[in-house]
mmCIF file of C-alpha atoms and ligand atoms in Angstrom:
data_model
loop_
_atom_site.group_PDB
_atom_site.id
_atom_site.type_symbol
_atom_site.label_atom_id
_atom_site.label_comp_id
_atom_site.label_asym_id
_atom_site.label_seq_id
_atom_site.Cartn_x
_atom_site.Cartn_y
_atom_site.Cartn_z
ATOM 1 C CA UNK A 20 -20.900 37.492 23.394
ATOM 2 C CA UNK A 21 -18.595 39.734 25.332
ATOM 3 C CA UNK A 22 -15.068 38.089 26.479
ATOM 4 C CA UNK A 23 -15.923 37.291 30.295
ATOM 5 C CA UNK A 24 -13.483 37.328 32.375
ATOM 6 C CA UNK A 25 -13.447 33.815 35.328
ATOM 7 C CA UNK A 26 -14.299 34.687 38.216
ATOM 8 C CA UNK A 27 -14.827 33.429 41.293
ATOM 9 C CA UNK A 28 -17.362 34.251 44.259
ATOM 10 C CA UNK A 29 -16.500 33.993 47.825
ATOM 11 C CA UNK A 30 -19.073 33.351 49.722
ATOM 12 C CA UNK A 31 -19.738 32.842 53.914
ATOM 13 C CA UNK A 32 -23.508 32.848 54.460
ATOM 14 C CA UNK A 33 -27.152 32.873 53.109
ATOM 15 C CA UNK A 34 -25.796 33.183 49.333
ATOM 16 C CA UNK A 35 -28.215 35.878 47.993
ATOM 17 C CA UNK A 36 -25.644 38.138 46.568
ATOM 18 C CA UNK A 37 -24.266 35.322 44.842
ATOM 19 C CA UNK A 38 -27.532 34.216 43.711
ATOM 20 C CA UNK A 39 -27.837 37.656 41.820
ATOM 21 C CA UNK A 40 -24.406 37.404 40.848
ATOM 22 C CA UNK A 41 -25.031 33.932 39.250
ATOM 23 C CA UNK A 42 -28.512 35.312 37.896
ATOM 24 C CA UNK A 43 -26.188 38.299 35.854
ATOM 25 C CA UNK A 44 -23.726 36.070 34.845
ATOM 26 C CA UNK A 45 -26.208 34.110 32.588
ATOM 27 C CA UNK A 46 -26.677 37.645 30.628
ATOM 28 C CA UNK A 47 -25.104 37.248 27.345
ATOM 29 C CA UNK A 48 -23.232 40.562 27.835
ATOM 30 C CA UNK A 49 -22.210 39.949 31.520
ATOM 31 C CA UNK A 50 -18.673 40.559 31.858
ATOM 32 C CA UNK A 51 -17.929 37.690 34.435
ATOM 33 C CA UNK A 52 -17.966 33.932 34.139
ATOM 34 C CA UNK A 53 -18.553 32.679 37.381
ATOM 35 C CA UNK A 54 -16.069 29.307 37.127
ATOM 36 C CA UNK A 55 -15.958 28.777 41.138
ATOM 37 C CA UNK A 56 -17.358 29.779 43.904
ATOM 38 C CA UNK A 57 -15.477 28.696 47.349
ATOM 39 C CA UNK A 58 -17.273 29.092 50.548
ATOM 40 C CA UNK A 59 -14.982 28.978 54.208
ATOM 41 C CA UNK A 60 -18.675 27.399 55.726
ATOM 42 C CA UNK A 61 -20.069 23.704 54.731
ATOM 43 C CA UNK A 62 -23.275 24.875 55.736
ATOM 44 C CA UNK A 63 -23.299 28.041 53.375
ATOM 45 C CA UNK A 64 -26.922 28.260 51.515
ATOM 46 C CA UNK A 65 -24.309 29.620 48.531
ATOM 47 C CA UNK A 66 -23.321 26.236 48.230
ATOM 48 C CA UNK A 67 -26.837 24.912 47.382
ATOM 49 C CA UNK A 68 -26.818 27.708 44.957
ATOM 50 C CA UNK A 69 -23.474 26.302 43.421
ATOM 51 C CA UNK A 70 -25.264 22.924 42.910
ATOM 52 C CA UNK A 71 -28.302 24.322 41.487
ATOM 53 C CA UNK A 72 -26.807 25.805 38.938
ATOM 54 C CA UNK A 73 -23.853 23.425 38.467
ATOM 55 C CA UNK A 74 -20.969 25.761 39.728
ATOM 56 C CA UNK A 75 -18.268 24.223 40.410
ATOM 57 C CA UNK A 76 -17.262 25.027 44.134
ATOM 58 C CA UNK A 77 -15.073 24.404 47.344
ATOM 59 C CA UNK A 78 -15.496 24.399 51.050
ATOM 60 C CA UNK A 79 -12.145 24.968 52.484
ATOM 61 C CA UNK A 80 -12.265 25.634 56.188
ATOM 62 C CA UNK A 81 -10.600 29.116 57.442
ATOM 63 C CA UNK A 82 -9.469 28.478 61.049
ATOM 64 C CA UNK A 83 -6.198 27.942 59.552
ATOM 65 C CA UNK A 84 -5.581 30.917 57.139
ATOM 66 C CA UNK A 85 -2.572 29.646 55.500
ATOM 67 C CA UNK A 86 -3.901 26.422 54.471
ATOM 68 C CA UNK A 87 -7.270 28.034 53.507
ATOM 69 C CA UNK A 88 -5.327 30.796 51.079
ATOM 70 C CA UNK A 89 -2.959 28.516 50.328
ATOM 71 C CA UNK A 90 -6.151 25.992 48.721
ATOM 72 C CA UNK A 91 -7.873 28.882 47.259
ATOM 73 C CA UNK A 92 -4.872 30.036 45.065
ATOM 74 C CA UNK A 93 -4.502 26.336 43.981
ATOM 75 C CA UNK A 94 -8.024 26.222 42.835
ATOM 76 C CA UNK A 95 -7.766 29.784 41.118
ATOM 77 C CA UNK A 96 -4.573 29.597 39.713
ATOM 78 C CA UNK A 97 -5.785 25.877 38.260
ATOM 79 C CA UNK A 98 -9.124 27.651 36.234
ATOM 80 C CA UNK A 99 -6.699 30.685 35.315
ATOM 81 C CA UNK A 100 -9.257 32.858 36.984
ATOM 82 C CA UNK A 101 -8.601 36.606 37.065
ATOM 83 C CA UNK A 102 -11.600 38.373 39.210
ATOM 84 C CA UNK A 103 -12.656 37.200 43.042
ATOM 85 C CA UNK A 104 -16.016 38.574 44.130
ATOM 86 C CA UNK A 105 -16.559 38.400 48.362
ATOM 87 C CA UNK A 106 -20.383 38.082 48.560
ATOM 88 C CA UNK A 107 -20.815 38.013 52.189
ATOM 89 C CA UNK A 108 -17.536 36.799 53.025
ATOM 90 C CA UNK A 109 -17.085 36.708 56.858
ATOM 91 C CA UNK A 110 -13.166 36.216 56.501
ATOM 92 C CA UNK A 111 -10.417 38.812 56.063
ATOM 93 C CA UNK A 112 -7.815 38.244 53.621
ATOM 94 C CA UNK A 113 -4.084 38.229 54.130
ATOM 95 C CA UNK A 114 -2.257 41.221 52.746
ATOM 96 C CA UNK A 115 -0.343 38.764 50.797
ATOM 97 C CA UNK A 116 -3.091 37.266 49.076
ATOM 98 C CA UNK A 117 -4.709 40.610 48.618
ATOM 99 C CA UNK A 118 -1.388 41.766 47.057
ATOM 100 C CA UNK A 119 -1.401 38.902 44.440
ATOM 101 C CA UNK A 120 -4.605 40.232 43.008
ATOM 102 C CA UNK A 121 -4.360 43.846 43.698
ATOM 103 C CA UNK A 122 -7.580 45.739 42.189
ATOM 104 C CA UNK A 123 -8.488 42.565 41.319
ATOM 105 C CA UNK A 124 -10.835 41.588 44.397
ATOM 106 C CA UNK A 125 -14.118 43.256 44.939
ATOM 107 C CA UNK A 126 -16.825 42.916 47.964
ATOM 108 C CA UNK A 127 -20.158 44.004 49.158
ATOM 109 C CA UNK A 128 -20.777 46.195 52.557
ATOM 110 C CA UNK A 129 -23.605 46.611 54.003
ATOM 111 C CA UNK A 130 -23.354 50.533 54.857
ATOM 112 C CA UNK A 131 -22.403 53.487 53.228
ATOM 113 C CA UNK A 132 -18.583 53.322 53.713
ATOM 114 C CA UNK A 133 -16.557 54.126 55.693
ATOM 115 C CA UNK A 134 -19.327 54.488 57.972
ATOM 116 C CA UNK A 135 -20.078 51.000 59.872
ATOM 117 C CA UNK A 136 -16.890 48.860 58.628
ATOM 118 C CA UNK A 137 -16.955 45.100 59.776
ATOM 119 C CA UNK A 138 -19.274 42.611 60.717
ATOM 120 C CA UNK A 139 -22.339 44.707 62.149
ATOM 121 C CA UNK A 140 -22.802 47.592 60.065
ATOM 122 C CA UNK A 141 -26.324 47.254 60.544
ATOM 123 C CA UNK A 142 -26.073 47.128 64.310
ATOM 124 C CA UNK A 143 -23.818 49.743 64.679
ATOM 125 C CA UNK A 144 -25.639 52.272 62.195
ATOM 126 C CA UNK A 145 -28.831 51.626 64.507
ATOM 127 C CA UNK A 146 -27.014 51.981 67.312
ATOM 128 C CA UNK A 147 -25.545 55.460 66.022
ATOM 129 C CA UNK A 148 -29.164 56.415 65.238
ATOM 130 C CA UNK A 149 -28.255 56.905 61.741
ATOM 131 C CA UNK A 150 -30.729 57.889 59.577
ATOM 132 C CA UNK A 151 -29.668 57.259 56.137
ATOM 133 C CA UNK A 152 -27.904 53.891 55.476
ATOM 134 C CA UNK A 153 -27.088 51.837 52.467
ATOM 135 C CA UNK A 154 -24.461 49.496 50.945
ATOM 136 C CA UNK A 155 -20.846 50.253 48.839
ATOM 137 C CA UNK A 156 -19.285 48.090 46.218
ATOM 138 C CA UNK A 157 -15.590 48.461 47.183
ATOM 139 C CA UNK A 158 -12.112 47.200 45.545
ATOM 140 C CA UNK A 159 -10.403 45.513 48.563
ATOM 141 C CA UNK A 160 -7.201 46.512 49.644
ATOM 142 C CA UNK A 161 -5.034 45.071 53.085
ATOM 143 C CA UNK A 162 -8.195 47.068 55.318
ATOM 144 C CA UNK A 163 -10.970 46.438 56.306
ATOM 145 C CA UNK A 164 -13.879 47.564 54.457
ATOM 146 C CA UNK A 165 -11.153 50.109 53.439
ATOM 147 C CA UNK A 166 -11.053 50.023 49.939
ATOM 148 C CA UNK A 167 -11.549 52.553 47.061
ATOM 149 C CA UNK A 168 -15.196 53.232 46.784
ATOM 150 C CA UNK A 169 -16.390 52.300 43.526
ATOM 151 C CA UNK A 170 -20.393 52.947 43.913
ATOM 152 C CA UNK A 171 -22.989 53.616 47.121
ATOM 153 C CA UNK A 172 -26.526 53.295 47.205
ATOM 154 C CA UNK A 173 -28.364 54.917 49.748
ATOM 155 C CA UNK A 174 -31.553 53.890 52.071
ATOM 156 C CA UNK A 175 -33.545 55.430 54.689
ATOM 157 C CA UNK A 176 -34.005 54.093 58.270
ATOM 158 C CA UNK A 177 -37.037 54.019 59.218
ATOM 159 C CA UNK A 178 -38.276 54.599 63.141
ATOM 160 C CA UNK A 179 -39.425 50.870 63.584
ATOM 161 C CA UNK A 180 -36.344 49.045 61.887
ATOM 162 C CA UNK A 181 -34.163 46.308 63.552
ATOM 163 C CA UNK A 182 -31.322 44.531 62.263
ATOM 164 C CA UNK A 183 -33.620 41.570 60.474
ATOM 165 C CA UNK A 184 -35.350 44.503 58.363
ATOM 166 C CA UNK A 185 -32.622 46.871 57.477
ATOM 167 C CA UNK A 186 -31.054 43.878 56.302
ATOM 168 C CA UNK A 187 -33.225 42.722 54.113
ATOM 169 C CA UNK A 188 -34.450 46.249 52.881
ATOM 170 C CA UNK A 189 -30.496 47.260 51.818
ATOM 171 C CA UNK A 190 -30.195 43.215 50.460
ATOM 172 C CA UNK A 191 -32.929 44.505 47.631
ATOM 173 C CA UNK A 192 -30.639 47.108 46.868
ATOM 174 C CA UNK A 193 -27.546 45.090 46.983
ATOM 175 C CA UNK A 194 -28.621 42.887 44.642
ATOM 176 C CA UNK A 195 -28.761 45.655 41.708
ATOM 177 C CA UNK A 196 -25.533 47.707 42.707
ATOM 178 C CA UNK A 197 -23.521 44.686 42.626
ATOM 179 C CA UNK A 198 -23.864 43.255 39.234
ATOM 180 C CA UNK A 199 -24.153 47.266 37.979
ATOM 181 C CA UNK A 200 -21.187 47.563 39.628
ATOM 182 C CA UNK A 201 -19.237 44.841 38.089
ATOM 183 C CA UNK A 202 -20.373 45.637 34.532
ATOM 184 C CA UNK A 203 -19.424 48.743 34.691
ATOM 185 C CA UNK A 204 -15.772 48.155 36.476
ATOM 186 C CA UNK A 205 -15.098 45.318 33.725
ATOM 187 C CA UNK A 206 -16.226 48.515 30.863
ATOM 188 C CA UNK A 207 -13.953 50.464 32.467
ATOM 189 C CA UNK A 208 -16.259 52.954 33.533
ATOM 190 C CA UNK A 209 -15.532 52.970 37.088
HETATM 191 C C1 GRF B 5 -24.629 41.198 52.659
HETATM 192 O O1 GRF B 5 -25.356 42.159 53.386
HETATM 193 C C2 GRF B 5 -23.290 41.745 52.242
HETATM 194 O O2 GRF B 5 -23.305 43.103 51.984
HETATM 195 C C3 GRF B 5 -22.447 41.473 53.467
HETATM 196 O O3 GRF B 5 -22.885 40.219 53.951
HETATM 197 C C4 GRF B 5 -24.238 40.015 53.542
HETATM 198 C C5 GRF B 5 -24.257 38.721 52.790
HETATM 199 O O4 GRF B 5 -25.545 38.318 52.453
HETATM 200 N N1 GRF B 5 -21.042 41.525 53.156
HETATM 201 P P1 GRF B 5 -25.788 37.153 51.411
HETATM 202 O O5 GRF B 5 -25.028 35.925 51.915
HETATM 203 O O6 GRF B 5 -25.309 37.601 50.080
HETATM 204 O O7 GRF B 5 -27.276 36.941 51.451
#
């Protein structure tokens, strides 16, 4: 079995990412060990996911940013773990805690970067009348959705989608590039 490194998944929403994450991770050759997963909403469907498949995890609210940084780093710094995953995290970091784990931090967009940064890519690249879309596995840096680019996948938009189906359409695709991605950073291929 390969060396994995402890990770932990942030997570804000529905969970699926993570659920492919966690679905990897159970690969004997996976390079992450998924050891926490800490979610900023109690009623996160990642967190049934994190008791289905007895994860250990945390809800710590993020209204106050300190306290919610200051909790995470306890809880990571207790399980010594090395690599954070943001799988639909809806928060943005502080520089400083970005700093402490500098190319250390990965996330999930759903656009082709940096088109469509923030919380709407979908809405905005319809509302652009884009017709190519797609998602980018990104280190994360003090930005937002700024990060280097470490892989793309592309989709096309087609004439009768809304936000509900390009969604789900790029979530299909998501949930390949993300483990690929990961495997191949922790190779060093990327
Ligand atoms: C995904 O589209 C991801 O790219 C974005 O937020 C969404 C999270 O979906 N950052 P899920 O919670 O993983 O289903």
């Amino acid at each position: 079995m390969v060396n994995k490194t402890s990770s932990c998944v942030f997570i804000s929403g529905n969970g699926s990412n993570l659920k492919s994450l966690i679905k990897s991770s159970r690969d004997y050759n996976f390079p992450i060990k998924i050891e926490l997963i800490i979610s900023n909403n109690i009623k996160a469907g990642g967190i049934r996911l994190a008791k289905r498949y007895s994860i250990p995890y945390k809800f710590f609210p993020s209204n106050d940013q300190k306290k919610f940084e200051r909790n995470c780093l306890f809880e990571i710094k207790k399980r010594k773990i090395k690599f954070l995953c943001l799988a639909g995290f809806m928060k943005i970091l502080s520089s400083n805690f970005i700093r402490t784990f500098r190319h250390k931090i990965i996330n999930i967009h759903p656009s082709l970067l940096p088109k469509y940064p923030g919380a709407h890519a979908h809405r905005d690249a319809l509302a652009d009348g884009a017709k190519v879309t797609g998602c980018t596995v990104h280190l994360v840096d003090e930005g937002v959705d700024s990060g280097p680019i470490l892989a793309q996948r592309e989709l096309e938009v087609l004439p009768d989608d809304d936000e509900d189906s390009l969604s789900e359409r790029v979530k299909v695709l998501e949930h390949i590039l993300y483990p690929e991605v990961i495997d191949a950073f922790a190779a060093g291929l990327l």
